XYZ file of C-alpha atoms in Angstrom:
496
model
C 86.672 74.263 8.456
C 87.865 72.702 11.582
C 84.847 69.976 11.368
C 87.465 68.749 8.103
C 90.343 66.675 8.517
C 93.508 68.741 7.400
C 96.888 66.631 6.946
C 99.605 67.566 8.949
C 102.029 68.761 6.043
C 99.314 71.534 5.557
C 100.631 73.380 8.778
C 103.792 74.769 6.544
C 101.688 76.041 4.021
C 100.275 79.464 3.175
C 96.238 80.140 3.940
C 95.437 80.754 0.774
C 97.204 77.240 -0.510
C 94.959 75.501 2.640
C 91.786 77.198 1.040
C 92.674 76.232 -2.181
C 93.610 72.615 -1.058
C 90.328 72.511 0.932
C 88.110 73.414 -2.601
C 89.526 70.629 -4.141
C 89.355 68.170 -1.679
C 85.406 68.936 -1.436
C 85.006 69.173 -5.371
C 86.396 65.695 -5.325
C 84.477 64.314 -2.720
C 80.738 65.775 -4.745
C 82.492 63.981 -7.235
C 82.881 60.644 -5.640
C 79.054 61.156 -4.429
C 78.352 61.919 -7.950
C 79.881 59.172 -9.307
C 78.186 56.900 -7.072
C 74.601 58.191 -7.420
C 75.077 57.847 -10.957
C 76.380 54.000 -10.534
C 73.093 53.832 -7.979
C 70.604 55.545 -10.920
C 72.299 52.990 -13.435
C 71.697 49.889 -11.042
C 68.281 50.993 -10.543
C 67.370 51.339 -14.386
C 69.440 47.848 -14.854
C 66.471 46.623 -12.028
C 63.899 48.359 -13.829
C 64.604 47.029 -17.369
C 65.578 43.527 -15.543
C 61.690 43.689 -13.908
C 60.185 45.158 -17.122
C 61.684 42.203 -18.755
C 60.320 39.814 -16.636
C 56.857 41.277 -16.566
C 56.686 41.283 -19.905
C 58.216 37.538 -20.038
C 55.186 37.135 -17.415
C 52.722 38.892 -19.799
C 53.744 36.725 -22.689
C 53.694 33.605 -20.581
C 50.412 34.489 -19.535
C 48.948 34.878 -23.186
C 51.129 31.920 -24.347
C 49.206 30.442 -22.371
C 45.518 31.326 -22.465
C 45.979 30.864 -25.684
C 47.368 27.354 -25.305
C 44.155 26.978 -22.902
C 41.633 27.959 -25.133
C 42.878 26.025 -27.980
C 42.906 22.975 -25.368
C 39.407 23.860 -24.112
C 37.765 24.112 -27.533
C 39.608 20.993 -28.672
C 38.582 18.877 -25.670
C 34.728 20.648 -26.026
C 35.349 19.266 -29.265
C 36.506 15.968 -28.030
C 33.968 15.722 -25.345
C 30.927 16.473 -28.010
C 32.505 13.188 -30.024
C 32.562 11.061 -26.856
C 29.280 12.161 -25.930
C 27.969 10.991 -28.910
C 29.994 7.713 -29.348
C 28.788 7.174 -25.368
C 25.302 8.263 -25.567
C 25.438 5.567 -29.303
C 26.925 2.955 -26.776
C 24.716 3.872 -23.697
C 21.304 3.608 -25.445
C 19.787 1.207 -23.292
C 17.485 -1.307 -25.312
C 14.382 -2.813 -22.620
C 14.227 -6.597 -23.341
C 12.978 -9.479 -21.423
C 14.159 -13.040 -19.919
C 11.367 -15.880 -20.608
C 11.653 -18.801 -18.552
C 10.347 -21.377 -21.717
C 10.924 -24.224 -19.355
C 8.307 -23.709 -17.194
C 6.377 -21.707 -19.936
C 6.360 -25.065 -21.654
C 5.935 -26.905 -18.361
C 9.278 -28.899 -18.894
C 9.201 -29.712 -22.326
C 11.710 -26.760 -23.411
C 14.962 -27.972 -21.889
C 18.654 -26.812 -22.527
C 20.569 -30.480 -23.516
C 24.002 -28.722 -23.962
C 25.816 -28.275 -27.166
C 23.863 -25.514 -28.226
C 20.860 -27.367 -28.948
C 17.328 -27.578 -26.923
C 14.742 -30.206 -26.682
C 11.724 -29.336 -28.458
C 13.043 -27.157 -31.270
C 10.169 -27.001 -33.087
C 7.827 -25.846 -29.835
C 10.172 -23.064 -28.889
C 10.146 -21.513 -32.615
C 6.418 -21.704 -32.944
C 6.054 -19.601 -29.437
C 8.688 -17.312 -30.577
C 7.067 -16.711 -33.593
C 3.880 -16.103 -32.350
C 5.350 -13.607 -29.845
C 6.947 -11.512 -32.286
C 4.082 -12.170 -35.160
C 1.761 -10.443 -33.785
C 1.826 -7.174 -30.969
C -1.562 -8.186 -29.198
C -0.525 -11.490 -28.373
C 2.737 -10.119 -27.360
C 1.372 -7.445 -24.728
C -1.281 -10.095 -23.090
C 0.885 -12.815 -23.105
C 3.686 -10.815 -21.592
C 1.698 -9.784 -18.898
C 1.097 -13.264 -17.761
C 4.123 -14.682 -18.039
C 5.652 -11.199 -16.085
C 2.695 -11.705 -13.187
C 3.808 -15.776 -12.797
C 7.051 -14.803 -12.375
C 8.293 -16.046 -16.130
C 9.557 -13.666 -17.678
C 12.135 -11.116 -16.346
C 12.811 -7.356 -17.220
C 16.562 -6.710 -18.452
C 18.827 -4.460 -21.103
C 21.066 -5.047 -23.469
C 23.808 -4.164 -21.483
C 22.813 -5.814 -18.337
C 21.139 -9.397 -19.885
C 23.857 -11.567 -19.719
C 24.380 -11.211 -15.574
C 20.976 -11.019 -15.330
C 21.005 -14.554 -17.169
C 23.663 -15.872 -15.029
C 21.869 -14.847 -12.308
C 18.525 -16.586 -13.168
C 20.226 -19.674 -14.356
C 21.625 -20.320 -10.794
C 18.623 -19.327 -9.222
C 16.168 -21.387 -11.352
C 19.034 -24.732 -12.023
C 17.664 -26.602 -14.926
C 15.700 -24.185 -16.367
C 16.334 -22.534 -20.194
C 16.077 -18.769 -20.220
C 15.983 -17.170 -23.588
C 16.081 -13.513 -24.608
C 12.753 -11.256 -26.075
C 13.266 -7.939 -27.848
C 9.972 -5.596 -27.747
C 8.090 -4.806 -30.493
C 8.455 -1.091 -32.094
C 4.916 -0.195 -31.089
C 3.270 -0.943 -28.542
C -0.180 0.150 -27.714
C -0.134 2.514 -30.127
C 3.343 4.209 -28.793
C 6.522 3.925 -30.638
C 9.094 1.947 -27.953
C 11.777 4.293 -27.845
C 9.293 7.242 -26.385
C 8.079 4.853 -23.949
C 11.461 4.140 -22.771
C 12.754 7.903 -22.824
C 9.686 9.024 -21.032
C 10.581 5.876 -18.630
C 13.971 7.063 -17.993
C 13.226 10.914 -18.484
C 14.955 13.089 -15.358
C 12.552 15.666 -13.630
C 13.840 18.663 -11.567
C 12.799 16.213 -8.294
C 15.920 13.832 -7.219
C 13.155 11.832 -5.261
C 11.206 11.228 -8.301
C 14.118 10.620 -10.761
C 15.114 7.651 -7.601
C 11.756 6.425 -7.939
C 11.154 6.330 -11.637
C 14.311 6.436 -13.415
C 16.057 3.638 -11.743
C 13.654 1.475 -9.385
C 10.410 1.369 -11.771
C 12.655 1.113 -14.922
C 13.965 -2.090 -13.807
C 11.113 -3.736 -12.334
C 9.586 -6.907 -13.679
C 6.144 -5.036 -15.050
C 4.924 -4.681 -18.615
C 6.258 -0.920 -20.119
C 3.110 0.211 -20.939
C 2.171 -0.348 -17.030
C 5.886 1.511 -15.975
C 5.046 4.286 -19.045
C 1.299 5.033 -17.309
C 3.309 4.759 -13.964
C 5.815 7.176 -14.662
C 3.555 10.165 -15.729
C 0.929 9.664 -12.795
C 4.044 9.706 -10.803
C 5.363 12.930 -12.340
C 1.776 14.747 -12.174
C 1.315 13.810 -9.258
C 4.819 15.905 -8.246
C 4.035 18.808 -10.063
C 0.313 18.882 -8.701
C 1.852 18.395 -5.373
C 4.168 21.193 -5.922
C 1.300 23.502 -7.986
C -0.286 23.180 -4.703
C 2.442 23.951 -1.952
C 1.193 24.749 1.324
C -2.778 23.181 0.621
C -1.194 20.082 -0.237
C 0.137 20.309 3.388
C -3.852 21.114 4.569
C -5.444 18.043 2.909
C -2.445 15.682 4.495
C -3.500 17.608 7.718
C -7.092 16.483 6.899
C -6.288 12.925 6.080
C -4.750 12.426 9.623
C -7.504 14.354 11.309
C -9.703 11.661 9.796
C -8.020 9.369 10.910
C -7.392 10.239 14.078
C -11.216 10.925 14.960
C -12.412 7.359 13.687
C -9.486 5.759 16.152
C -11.267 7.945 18.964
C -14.411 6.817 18.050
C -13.903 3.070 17.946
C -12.374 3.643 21.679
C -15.158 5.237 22.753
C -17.082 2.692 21.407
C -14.973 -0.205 22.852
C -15.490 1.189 26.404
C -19.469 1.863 25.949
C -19.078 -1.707 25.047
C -16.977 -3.098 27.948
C -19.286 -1.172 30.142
C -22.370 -2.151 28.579
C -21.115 -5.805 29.105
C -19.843 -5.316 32.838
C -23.634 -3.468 33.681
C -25.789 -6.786 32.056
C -23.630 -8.705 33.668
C -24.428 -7.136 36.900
C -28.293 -7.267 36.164
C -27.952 -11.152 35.287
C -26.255 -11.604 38.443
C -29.223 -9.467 40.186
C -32.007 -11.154 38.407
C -30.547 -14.680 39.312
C -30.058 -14.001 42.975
C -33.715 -12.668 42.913
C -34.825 -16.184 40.820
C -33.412 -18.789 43.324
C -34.792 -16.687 46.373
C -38.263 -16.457 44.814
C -38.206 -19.628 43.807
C -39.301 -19.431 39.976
C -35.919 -19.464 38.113
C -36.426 -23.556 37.411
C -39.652 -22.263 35.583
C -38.710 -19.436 33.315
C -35.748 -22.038 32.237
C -38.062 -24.189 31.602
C -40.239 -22.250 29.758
C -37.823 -20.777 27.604
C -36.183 -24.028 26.409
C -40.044 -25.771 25.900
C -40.002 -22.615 23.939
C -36.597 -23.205 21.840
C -37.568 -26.782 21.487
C -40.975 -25.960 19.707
C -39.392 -23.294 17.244
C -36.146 -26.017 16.420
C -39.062 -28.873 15.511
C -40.889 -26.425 13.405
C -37.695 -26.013 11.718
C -37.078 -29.592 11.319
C -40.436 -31.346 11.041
C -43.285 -28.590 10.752
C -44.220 -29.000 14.035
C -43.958 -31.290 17.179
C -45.355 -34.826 17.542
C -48.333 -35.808 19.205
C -46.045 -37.648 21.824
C -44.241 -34.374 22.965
C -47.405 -32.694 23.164
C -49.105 -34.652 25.818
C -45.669 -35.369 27.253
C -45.162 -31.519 27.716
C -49.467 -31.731 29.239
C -48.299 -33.880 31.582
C -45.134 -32.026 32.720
C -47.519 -28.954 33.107
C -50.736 -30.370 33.948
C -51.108 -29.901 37.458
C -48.073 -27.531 39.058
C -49.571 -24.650 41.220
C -46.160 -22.806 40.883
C -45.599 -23.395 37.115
C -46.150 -20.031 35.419
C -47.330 -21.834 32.358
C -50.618 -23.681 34.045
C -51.134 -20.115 35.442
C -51.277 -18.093 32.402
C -53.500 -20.882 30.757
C -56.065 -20.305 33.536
C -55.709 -16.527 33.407
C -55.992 -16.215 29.803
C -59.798 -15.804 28.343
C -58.583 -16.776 25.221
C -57.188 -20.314 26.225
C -53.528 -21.954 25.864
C -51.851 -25.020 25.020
C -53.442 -27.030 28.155
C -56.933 -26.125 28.372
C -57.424 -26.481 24.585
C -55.942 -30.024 24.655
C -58.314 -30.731 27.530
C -60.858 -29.330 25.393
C -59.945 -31.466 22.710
C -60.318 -34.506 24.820
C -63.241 -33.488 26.306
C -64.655 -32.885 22.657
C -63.510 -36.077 21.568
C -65.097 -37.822 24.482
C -68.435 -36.204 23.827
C -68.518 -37.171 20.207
C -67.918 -40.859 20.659
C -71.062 -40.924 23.424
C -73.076 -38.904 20.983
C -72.035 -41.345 17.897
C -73.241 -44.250 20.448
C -76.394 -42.812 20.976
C -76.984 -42.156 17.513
C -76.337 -45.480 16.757
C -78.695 -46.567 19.495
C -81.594 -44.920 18.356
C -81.176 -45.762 14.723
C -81.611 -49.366 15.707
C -84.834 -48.029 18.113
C -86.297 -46.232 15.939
C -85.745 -47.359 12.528
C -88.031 -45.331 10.538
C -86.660 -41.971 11.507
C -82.867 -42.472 10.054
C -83.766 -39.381 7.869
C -84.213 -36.978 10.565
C -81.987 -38.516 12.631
C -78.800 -37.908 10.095
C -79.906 -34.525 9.803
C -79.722 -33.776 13.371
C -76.439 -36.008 13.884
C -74.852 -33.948 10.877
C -75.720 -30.290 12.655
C -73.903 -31.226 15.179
C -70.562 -32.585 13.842
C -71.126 -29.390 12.093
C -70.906 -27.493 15.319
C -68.275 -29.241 16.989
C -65.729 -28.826 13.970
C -66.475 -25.261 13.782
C -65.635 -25.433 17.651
C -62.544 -27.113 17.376
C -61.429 -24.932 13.989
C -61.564 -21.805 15.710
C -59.673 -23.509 18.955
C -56.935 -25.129 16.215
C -57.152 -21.114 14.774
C -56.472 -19.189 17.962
C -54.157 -22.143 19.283
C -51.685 -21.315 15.854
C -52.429 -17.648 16.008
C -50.748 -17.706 19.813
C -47.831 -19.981 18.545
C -46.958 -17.871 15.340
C -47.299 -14.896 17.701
C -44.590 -16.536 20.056
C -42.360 -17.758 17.582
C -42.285 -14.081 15.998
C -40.914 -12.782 19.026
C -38.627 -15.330 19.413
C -37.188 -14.942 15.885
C -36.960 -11.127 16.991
C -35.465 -11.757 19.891
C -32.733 -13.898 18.010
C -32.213 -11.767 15.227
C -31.695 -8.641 17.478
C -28.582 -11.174 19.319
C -27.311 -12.283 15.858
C -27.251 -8.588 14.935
C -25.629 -7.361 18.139
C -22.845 -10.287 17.872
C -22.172 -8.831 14.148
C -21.991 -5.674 15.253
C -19.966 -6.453 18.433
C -17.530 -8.526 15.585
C -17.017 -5.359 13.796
C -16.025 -3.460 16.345
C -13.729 -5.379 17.459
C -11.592 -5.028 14.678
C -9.579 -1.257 14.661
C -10.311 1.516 11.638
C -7.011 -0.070 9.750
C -4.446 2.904 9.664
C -4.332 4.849 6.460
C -1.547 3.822 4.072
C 0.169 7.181 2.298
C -0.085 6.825 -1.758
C 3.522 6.988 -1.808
C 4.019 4.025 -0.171
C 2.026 2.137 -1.944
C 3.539 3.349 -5.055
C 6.483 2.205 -3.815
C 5.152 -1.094 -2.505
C 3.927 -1.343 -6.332
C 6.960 -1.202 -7.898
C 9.449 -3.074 -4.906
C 7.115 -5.813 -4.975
C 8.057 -6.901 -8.545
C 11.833 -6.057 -8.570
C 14.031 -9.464 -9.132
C 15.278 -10.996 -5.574
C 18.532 -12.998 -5.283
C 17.660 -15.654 -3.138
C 20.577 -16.561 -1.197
C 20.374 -12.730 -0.450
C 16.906 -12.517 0.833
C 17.570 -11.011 4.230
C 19.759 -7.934 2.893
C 17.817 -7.445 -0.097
C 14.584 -6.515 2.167
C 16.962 -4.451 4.679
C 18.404 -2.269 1.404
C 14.438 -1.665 0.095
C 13.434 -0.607 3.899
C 16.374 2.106 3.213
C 15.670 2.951 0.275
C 11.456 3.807 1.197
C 13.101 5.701 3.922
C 15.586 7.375 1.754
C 12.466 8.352 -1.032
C 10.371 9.644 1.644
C 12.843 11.931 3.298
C 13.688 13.396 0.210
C 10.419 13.933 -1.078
C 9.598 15.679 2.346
C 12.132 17.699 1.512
C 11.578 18.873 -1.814
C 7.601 19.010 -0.927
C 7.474 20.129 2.366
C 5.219 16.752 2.824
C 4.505 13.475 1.762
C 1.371 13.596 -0.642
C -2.362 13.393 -0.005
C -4.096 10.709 -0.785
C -6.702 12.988 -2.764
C -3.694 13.774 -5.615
C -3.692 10.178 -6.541
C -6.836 9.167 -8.984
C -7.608 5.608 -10.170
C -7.764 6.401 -14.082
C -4.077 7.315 -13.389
């Protein structure tokens, strides 16, 4: 009780009055704290409906608008279906070609303004017999795209393309060439689509779809390109890590014929330093011995023989008894020695012979004669006698002539083998010289294939080569990285 604040005019009143006074005053107090709780519990169920309100203006919102959002998505799905097919009517790209008929024509097609040509009558017949008949079409074509004539294009992209051409070739009347429905047996529009089909390989799609569609080849040649292309991927990718094994193998190869043509370069280089060494040898041991004037000598009488066989059939008489003379009578000459030495004879010794022979016939036709005038009566015998012996001699001198051809054929055999075995060596030596040439990766030349024929700007030469060296490096990378490798030559077969 004394904890509660008691007014002063409560001191002249009676206990029970205080007690009385202090009831009330606490009854009105639980009241106040009544009254405010229940002001509290009505704020609090004002928030509650105020926050149930607004979740459930959230809720609505919410569905308002998913349903809003759906309606939008399945109209736009619907919209986007109809531009799809309005783009995909627009975006069918048509392959046609450019045909230079001015210098198809060799000038007499020309462009004379006005809308009017020279030669009228020229350029129809060609176009009609272009579009006439599908044989002439594909062969004809193919010319005219391997000189450079005729230019691949669309029907979206012809008229820069023409524009293009016209300021590159000034002068010149281009004109444009639809395709045929068939070709080679294959409706157009499925050579195209298979053309410009995507695979699941980005460095494929790069290569085909965009780079070998536009390149100035016949389609049939870009259709056969684009499915050995593709097999090729999915062989590639069949294969997975062997493919990696045979690329292995390839460079192996490789590598072991560029160690081999080393090795043989230095076998060769030392080969060459050792005979020169021996030469050097052999010619100090010559000049001190004194006989290096004679085997010269020797060989070229030798060289000289062989090169008038080949031009006359044989030396002259003249030579002959010039070369006697030269050798006739030198102790030191090796040739006067071996003549002596051999039983058989040589060269000087049977022309002595010879002159010896020649000698003894003419006394022996003297005496013959002699006696004939002596004896008169005996010519008969005589003749007989005189024809024994020219019998004789010729069979002398025919087996001399024999053995004397037998020894040359016999020299100039060895001296053919000894030139054919240096003609053969300096072949040999000549293809050595020349490196195993390095081994160029299919894909490159695939790519070579189809950059090679792709239309160049010419004032733009310089960046134009600069943007394909990017682009093979660009194709390569990729393909390493969907393959794990670039692929084996072995993949790649020639009926492709």
């Amino acid at each position: 009780m004394t904890d509660k604040d008691i007014p002063d005019e409560w001191d002249t009143i009676s206990e029970d009055q205080i007690k009385n006074n202090l009831l009330t005053l606490e009854i009105s107090n639980k009241l106040r704290e009544l009254k405010l709780l229940e002001e509290e519990y009505e704020k609090l169920e004002e928030k509650e409906k105020e926050i149930e309100k607004q979740e459930l203006n959230k809720t609505d919102k919410k569905i308002k608008e998913f349903i809003k959002n759906e309606i939008k998505k399945g109209g736009e799905e619907i919209n986007k279906d109809e531009e799809k097919e309005i783009e995909q009517e627009q975006d069918e790209e048509e392959p046609l070609l450019l045909i230079n008929f001015t210098k198809w024509s060799y000038n007499k097609i020309k462009y004379i303004g006005g809308g009017k040509i020279e030669n009228q009558d020229l350029f129809d017949r060609l176009l009609n017999k272009l579009n006439s008949e599908e044989q002439f079409f594909i062969t004809m074509t193919d010319d005219l795209l391997e000189r450079e004539l005729a230019f691949h294009t669309t029907n979206k992209q012809w008229r820069d393309d023409i524009k293009q051409l016209e300021q590159q070739y000034k002068g010149d009347y281009f004109s444009l060439l639809s395709y045929p429905p068939m070709l080679g047996g294959f409706l157009l529009e499925s050579i195209w689509s298979k053309i410009k089909e995507r695979t699941e390989w980005k460095s494929v799609n790069i290569l085909k779809c965009i780079y070998l569609a536009k390149t100035n080849r016949s389609l049939l040649y870009k259709h056969n390109m684009a499915l050995a292309i593709e097999f090729m991927a999915l062989e590639q990718k069949l294969l997975g890590p062997t493919a990696k094994r045979l690329k292995d193998e390839e460079d192996l190869e490789y590598k072991i014929k560029l160690r081999q043509y080393e090795e043989i370069m230095q076998k060769r280089y030392e080969n060459e330093i050792n005979e020169g060494i021996i030469k050097n040898l052999q010619q100090v041991i010559y000049t001190n011995e004194g006989i290096s004037n004679n085997l010269n000598r020797i060989n070229n009488s030798k060289i000289n023989e062989i090169n008038d066989d080949y031009n006359g059939g044989g030396g002259s008489d003249d030579d002959d008894d010039d070369d006697d003379e030269n050798y006739s009578g030198s102790d030191n000459d090796d040739r006067s020695y071996c003549s002596t030495c051999d039983g058989s004879g040589s060269d000087y010794n049977n022309n002595n012979n010879d002159d010896e022979n020649n000698e003894n016939n003419n006394n022996d036709d003297d005496d013959d004669r002699m006696i004939e005038e002596i004896e008169g009566d005996d010519t008969t015998s005589t003749s007989f006698q005189q024809s024994d012996d020219d019998e004789a001699d010729n069979e002398l001198d025919e087996e001399d002539n024999r053995k004397n051809k037998k020894e040359k054929l016999i020299e100039e055999r060895k001296i053919k083998e000894i030139e054919a075995e240096r003609i053969h060596k300096e072949n040999e030596k000549r293809k050595i010289e020349a490196p195993p040439p390095p081994v160029l990766n299919i894909l490159d030349k695939i790519i070579a294939m189809i950059f090679s024929k792709l239309t160049i700007v010419q004032s733009n030469k310089e960046s134009h080569y600069q943007m394909l060296k990017r682009l093979e490096s660009s194709i390569k990378e990729t393909w390493i990285e969907e393959f794990g490798c670039l692929p084996p030559n072995c993949l790649w077969r020639e009926e492709q």
